[in-house]
Structures are given as structure tokens and as C-alpha cells.
Amino acid sequence: MESQKKTPRGQSNVSGSLTNKKPNKQTKQSRPPKTGAFQKSGKEEVTLFRRFYDRSDIPVALDSNCRGPKLRWLIEIEKLDYHHFLPLFFDGMRDTKEPYATIATLGAKDMIIHAPPNKILNVVPQLIIPIKKALETKDPGVIIRMTQCIQELVKSDELVGEALVPYYRQILPVFNIFINKHNKAPGNRAISIRVPTPLRREAMATDERPWQQTRKEQLFSRFSEEDDDDD
């Protein structure tokens, strides 16, 4: 019998095919892909407000001074056609180019503040699409401008908040995403996208799961109960 070759001390008796095999490197755990929830929407489109302003069809001029930009109205605000101009200014708030964004924001606020009684309430249904389009841009600056105008809108008439209820499902989803989002403003100053308190409560309480009663239905039932109590 052939004598078995002794292996030197400290060496393994395993065949070369196994000893030469390098151990597998541990695979790094890859992070899940980003959902893109906070990503801005795609290509910016030219707003209707910008087209009207470039054609000089909007009766305003922008005056700038040491206190900041201010609008100079060429006609009295009370004489404006609110059904035409207020949705137009709201549409312009999703524009990121200047001076369109500033003029649209200041114009919308001026019209809300100086509105005759019941003017705003009657225009609410026409404002939903511009509000929805502005929020869907997911641009923090646009969302902040629109949120501030919604606050002015709700404060202008005690019935405006109730008039917005049927449209909560169209305007709350983006608020629900950005409700705790903070944005870094120029100068490294942190600013919060503050959602109006009534809308914030609804956004936090809204549940899109089909087996639960929607928040919209709960609100309608609540208003119905209040009407019955008043009777």
C-alpha cells in the first residue's frame, strides 16, 4: 500500500479545488427604490394666466418698492368679474416664473380681501381645478402660495369652508403627503408647509381604504345632523 503523504502542519487536507475557492462576499442589502412622492411633476406648461397677462388682458401692473412688490389695479377690484378673473389668478399661482407667480398670488389675495359679500362663495366651484393643478405640481413654493390663499379664502366667508367639503377628495391627497414636510428656503431658513387647520384635521382623518366610510360621507352626515338639531 502506498503510504499517504503527510500534510505539513497548519495546512488543510482538503483538495486543491476546494482550497482555491474564494469565499463569497456578503451581498450588500440594497435600499428600496424611492417612491417619488415628493418629486415635482414633469414639464411645466404655460398657464392661462401667463397668456392673458402677456396679452395685457389682466388689468394690473406690478409696482416694486423698498417694502416689496405691490399691485396697482387699473380698475376697481369690486367691479371685476370674479367668475372670470379669480380662477385666472388661482391658475397663475402654479407658475414658477416671475413676475407671473408674484402677480397671480398678490392679485388673488387682493380680490379675496376686497370681495363684495357672497362673491367668493359663488366662485368656489370654479377654483377647485386651479387649486388641484397647483397642488399636484408638488413644488414647495407653489404649495405654500396656494395654501396661504386657501387660508384667506376660508376666512373671507364663514360658508366657504362648508362649500369646499364636496371637493376634499380632490385637494387633500397632496396635503396628506406634505403635511409634515419641511422645506429649506433661501438662506438656510427652514419653513414649514402649513396646511390650514380645518383641512389638516380632515387630511389626517381621511382614509382611502374601501371598507371604511369615507371622510366625505362622515362630514355630510355630520352637517345633516346639525341641520336636524337646528330644526
Tab-separated table of C-alpha atoms in Angstrom:
chain	number	residue	atom	x	y	z
A	1	MET	CA	0.000	0.000	0.000
A	2	GLU	CA	1.250	3.416	-0.823
A	3	SER	CA	1.857	5.493	2.187
A	4	GLN	CA	-0.322	8.571	2.473
A	5	LYS	CA	1.530	11.826	2.099
A	6	LYS	CA	1.618	13.765	5.281
A	7	THR	CA	0.446	17.310	5.017
A	8	PRO	CA	2.582	19.918	6.669
A	9	ARG	CA	1.342	21.227	9.981
A	10	GLY	CA	-1.068	24.140	9.601
A	11	GLN	CA	-2.261	23.111	6.127
A	12	SER	CA	-5.597	21.583	5.328
A	13	ASN	CA	-6.009	18.116	3.852
A	14	VAL	CA	-8.806	19.337	1.593
A	15	SER	CA	-8.363	19.037	-2.155
A	16	GLY	CA	-6.998	21.970	-4.103
A	17	SER	CA	-10.269	22.631	-5.894
A	18	LEU	CA	-11.827	23.483	-2.583
A	19	THR	CA	-8.911	25.306	-1.017
A	20	ASN	CA	-8.537	27.607	-4.000
A	21	LYS	CA	-12.203	28.588	-3.894
A	22	LYS	CA	-12.592	32.093	-2.512
A	23	PRO	CA	-15.395	32.701	-0.052
A	24	ASN	CA	-18.394	34.576	-1.427
A	25	LYS	CA	-18.568	38.204	-0.445
A	26	GLN	CA	-21.624	39.126	1.520
A	27	THR	CA	-24.094	40.897	-0.716
A	28	LYS	CA	-24.939	44.375	0.405
A	29	GLN	CA	-28.582	44.929	1.210
A	30	SER	CA	-29.913	47.383	-1.327
A	31	ARG	CA	-32.296	50.075	-0.201
A	32	PRO	CA	-35.806	50.035	-1.603
A	33	PRO	CA	-36.313	52.430	-4.504
A	34	LYS	CA	-37.663	55.884	-3.772
A	35	THR	CA	-41.379	56.306	-4.288
A	36	GLY	CA	-41.023	59.808	-5.689
A	37	ALA	CA	-43.868	61.089	-3.508
A	38	PHE	CA	-42.189	64.483	-3.094
A	39	GLN	CA	-40.861	64.664	-6.646
A	40	LYS	CA	-42.057	67.617	-8.686
A	41	SER	CA	-44.282	66.969	-11.651
A	42	GLY	CA	-42.873	66.891	-15.171
A	43	LYS	CA	-42.529	69.625	-17.732
A	44	GLU	CA	-44.034	72.953	-16.742
A	45	GLU	CA	-46.822	74.120	-19.015
A	46	VAL	CA	-47.646	77.707	-19.856
A	47	THR	CA	-50.522	78.795	-17.646
A	48	LEU	CA	-53.625	80.506	-18.931
A	49	PHE	CA	-52.814	83.399	-16.609
A	50	ARG	CA	-49.450	83.942	-18.317
A	51	ARG	CA	-51.088	84.068	-21.748
A	52	PHE	CA	-53.647	86.633	-20.589
A	53	TYR	CA	-51.008	88.744	-18.859
A	54	ASP	CA	-48.708	88.744	-21.893
A	55	ARG	CA	-51.654	89.971	-23.989
A	56	SER	CA	-52.336	92.767	-21.447
A	57	ASP	CA	-55.775	91.296	-20.751
A	58	ILE	CA	-55.337	91.484	-16.956
A	59	PRO	CA	-55.904	94.996	-15.514
A	60	VAL	CA	-52.943	95.115	-13.119
A	61	ALA	CA	-49.410	96.473	-13.015
A	62	LEU	CA	-46.625	95.469	-10.648
A	63	ASP	CA	-45.037	98.218	-8.560
A	64	SER	CA	-41.869	97.417	-6.628
A	65	ASN	CA	-40.564	99.492	-3.736
A	66	CYS	CA	-38.460	99.063	-0.607
A	67	ARG	CA	-41.380	97.353	1.144
A	68	GLY	CA	-41.752	94.721	-1.540
A	69	PRO	CA	-43.883	94.208	-4.642
A	70	LYS	CA	-47.402	95.600	-4.747
A	71	LEU	CA	-50.136	95.517	-7.374
A	72	ARG	CA	-51.614	98.606	-8.941
A	73	TRP	CA	-55.105	97.888	-10.213
A	74	LEU	CA	-56.204	99.684	-13.360
A	75	ILE	CA	-59.884	99.325	-12.428
A	76	GLU	CA	-61.693	98.980	-9.106
A	77	ILE	CA	-61.484	95.446	-7.715
A	78	GLU	CA	-65.162	95.416	-6.763
A	79	LYS	CA	-66.104	95.912	-10.426
A	80	LEU	CA	-64.153	92.854	-11.636
A	81	ASP	CA	-65.888	89.776	-12.981
A	82	TYR	CA	-64.989	87.352	-10.183
A	83	HIS	CA	-66.113	84.304	-12.159
A	84	HIS	CA	-63.526	85.159	-14.800
A	85	PHE	CA	-60.580	86.761	-13.003
A	86	LEU	CA	-60.370	84.931	-9.661
A	87	PRO	CA	-59.952	81.438	-11.239
A	88	LEU	CA	-57.436	83.040	-13.606
A	89	PHE	CA	-55.303	84.350	-10.731
A	90	PHE	CA	-55.528	80.996	-8.960
A	91	ASP	CA	-54.347	79.320	-12.158
A	92	GLY	CA	-51.334	81.633	-12.284
A	93	MET	CA	-50.145	80.632	-8.813
A	94	ARG	CA	-48.725	77.364	-10.156
A	95	ASP	CA	-46.440	79.340	-12.451
A	96	THR	CA	-42.832	79.320	-11.221
A	97	LYS	CA	-41.661	82.142	-13.479
A	98	GLU	CA	-41.565	85.765	-12.402
A	99	PRO	CA	-43.323	88.126	-12.405
A	100	TYR	CA	-46.268	85.811	-13.121
A	101	ALA	CA	-46.164	83.933	-9.804
A	102	THR	CA	-45.992	87.119	-7.716
A	103	ILE	CA	-48.687	88.951	-9.674
A	104	ALA	CA	-51.045	85.965	-9.558
A	105	THR	CA	-50.591	85.498	-5.805
A	106	LEU	CA	-50.998	89.179	-4.934
A	107	GLY	CA	-53.951	89.509	-7.299
A	108	ALA	CA	-55.781	86.532	-5.809
A	109	LYS	CA	-55.259	87.831	-2.263
A	110	ASP	CA	-56.414	91.346	-3.188
A	111	MET	CA	-59.565	90.019	-4.829
A	112	ILE	CA	-60.356	87.825	-1.812
A	113	ILE	CA	-59.777	90.605	0.733
A	114	HIS	CA	-61.797	93.238	-1.163
A	115	ALA	CA	-64.545	90.927	-2.404
A	116	PRO	CA	-68.167	92.089	-2.061
A	117	PRO	CA	-70.472	89.829	0.030
A	118	ASN	CA	-71.183	86.365	-1.440
A	119	LYS	CA	-68.816	86.950	-4.363
A	120	ILE	CA	-66.257	84.375	-3.203
A	121	LEU	CA	-68.812	81.750	-2.225
A	122	ASN	CA	-70.319	81.670	-5.709
A	123	VAL	CA	-66.919	81.196	-7.371
A	124	VAL	CA	-65.661	78.320	-5.162
A	125	PRO	CA	-66.563	75.510	-7.647
A	126	GLN	CA	-64.501	77.234	-10.359
A	127	LEU	CA	-61.447	77.411	-8.083
A	128	ILE	CA	-61.143	73.666	-7.473
A	129	ILE	CA	-59.375	72.756	-10.731
A	130	PRO	CA	-56.745	75.549	-10.403
A	131	ILE	CA	-56.174	74.553	-6.755
A	132	LYS	CA	-55.836	70.882	-7.678
A	133	LYS	CA	-53.407	71.593	-10.535
A	134	ALA	CA	-51.257	73.807	-8.322
A	135	LEU	CA	-51.030	71.222	-5.543
A	136	GLU	CA	-50.257	68.412	-7.985
A	137	THR	CA	-47.087	70.205	-9.107
A	138	LYS	CA	-45.619	69.183	-5.707
A	139	ASP	CA	-43.474	72.286	-5.892
A	140	PRO	CA	-42.989	73.539	-2.289
A	141	GLY	CA	-43.123	77.196	-3.338
A	142	VAL	CA	-46.350	76.687	-5.288
A	143	ILE	CA	-47.934	74.696	-2.441
A	144	ILE	CA	-47.058	77.398	0.096
A	145	ARG	CA	-48.573	80.132	-2.089
A	146	MET	CA	-51.723	78.139	-2.696
A	147	THR	CA	-52.072	77.189	0.982
A	148	GLN	CA	-51.872	80.832	2.026
A	149	CYS	CA	-54.575	81.767	-0.485
A	150	ILE	CA	-56.804	78.923	0.698
A	151	GLN	CA	-56.458	80.298	4.224
A	152	GLU	CA	-57.570	83.733	3.017
A	153	LEU	CA	-60.367	82.078	1.079
A	154	VAL	CA	-61.722	80.255	4.130
A	155	LYS	CA	-61.514	83.387	6.310
A	156	SER	CA	-63.340	85.545	3.767
A	157	ASP	CA	-66.735	83.910	4.335
A	158	GLU	CA	-67.881	81.504	7.036
A	159	LEU	CA	-69.676	79.395	4.403
A	160	VAL	CA	-66.633	78.878	2.170
A	161	GLY	CA	-65.266	76.081	4.360
A	162	GLU	CA	-68.529	74.174	4.043
A	163	ALA	CA	-68.589	74.796	0.287
A	164	LEU	CA	-65.155	73.135	-0.004
A	165	VAL	CA	-66.308	69.905	1.679
A	166	PRO	CA	-67.526	68.159	-1.523
A	167	TYR	CA	-64.090	68.739	-3.085
A	168	TYR	CA	-61.910	67.481	-0.209
A	169	ARG	CA	-61.095	64.258	-2.041
A	170	GLN	CA	-59.606	66.282	-4.880
A	171	ILE	CA	-57.457	68.680	-2.852
A	172	LEU	CA	-56.499	66.722	0.287
A	173	PRO	CA	-54.276	63.910	-1.119
A	174	VAL	CA	-51.297	66.221	-1.743
A	175	PHE	CA	-51.803	67.895	1.640
A	176	ASN	CA	-51.709	64.436	3.174
A	177	ILE	CA	-48.271	63.864	1.610
A	178	PHE	CA	-46.780	67.218	2.588
A	179	ILE	CA	-48.455	67.639	5.978
A	180	ASN	CA	-45.180	67.052	7.856
A	181	LYS	CA	-42.839	68.162	5.086
A	182	HIS	CA	-40.331	70.946	5.763
A	183	ASN	CA	-38.648	72.865	3.007
A	184	LYS	CA	-35.319	74.691	3.089
A	185	ALA	CA	-35.862	78.251	1.981
A	186	PRO	CA	-33.094	80.529	0.644
A	187	GLY	CA	-30.687	81.461	3.401
A	188	ASN	CA	-30.954	78.010	5.029
A	189	ARG	CA	-34.097	79.101	6.835
A	190	ALA	CA	-36.442	76.195	7.410
A	191	ILE	CA	-40.072	76.883	6.604
A	192	SER	CA	-42.987	74.568	7.078
A	193	ILE	CA	-45.745	73.995	4.569
A	194	ARG	CA	-48.582	74.814	6.932
A	195	VAL	CA	-51.896	73.320	5.979
A	196	PRO	CA	-54.977	75.257	7.143
A	197	THR	CA	-56.173	73.744	10.421
A	198	PRO	CA	-59.593	72.521	9.177
A	199	LEU	CA	-58.009	70.897	6.118
A	200	ARG	CA	-55.218	69.439	8.245
A	201	ARG	CA	-57.706	67.659	10.502
A	202	GLU	CA	-59.513	66.250	7.506
A	203	ALA	CA	-56.287	65.189	5.788
A	204	MET	CA	-55.133	63.290	8.867
A	205	ALA	CA	-58.521	61.649	9.304
A	206	THR	CA	-59.160	60.771	5.655
A	207	ASP	CA	-58.778	57.061	4.912
A	208	GLU	CA	-58.958	55.839	1.340
A	209	ARG	CA	-59.493	52.188	2.282
A	210	PRO	CA	-62.704	50.957	0.639
A	211	TRP	CA	-64.032	49.035	3.641
A	212	GLN	CA	-64.266	52.174	5.753
A	213	GLN	CA	-66.699	55.031	5.456
A	214	THR	CA	-65.045	57.921	3.664
A	215	ARG	CA	-64.419	61.153	5.497
A	216	LYS	CA	-66.539	62.982	2.974
A	217	GLU	CA	-69.586	60.883	3.873
A	218	GLN	CA	-68.938	61.429	7.572
A	219	LEU	CA	-68.845	65.184	7.047
A	220	PHE	CA	-72.093	65.174	5.095
A	221	SER	CA	-73.786	63.121	7.808
A	222	ARG	CA	-72.444	65.495	10.453
A	223	PHE	CA	-73.845	68.548	8.656
A	224	SER	CA	-77.178	66.741	8.232
A	225	GLU	CA	-77.349	66.046	11.966
A	226	GLU	CA	-76.585	69.679	12.744
A	227	ASP	CA	-79.370	70.803	10.407
A	228	ASP	CA	-81.801	68.422	12.126
A	229	ASP	CA	-80.818	69.780	15.539
A	230	ASP	CA	-81.426	73.328	14.367
A	231	ASP	CA	-84.931	72.350	13.251
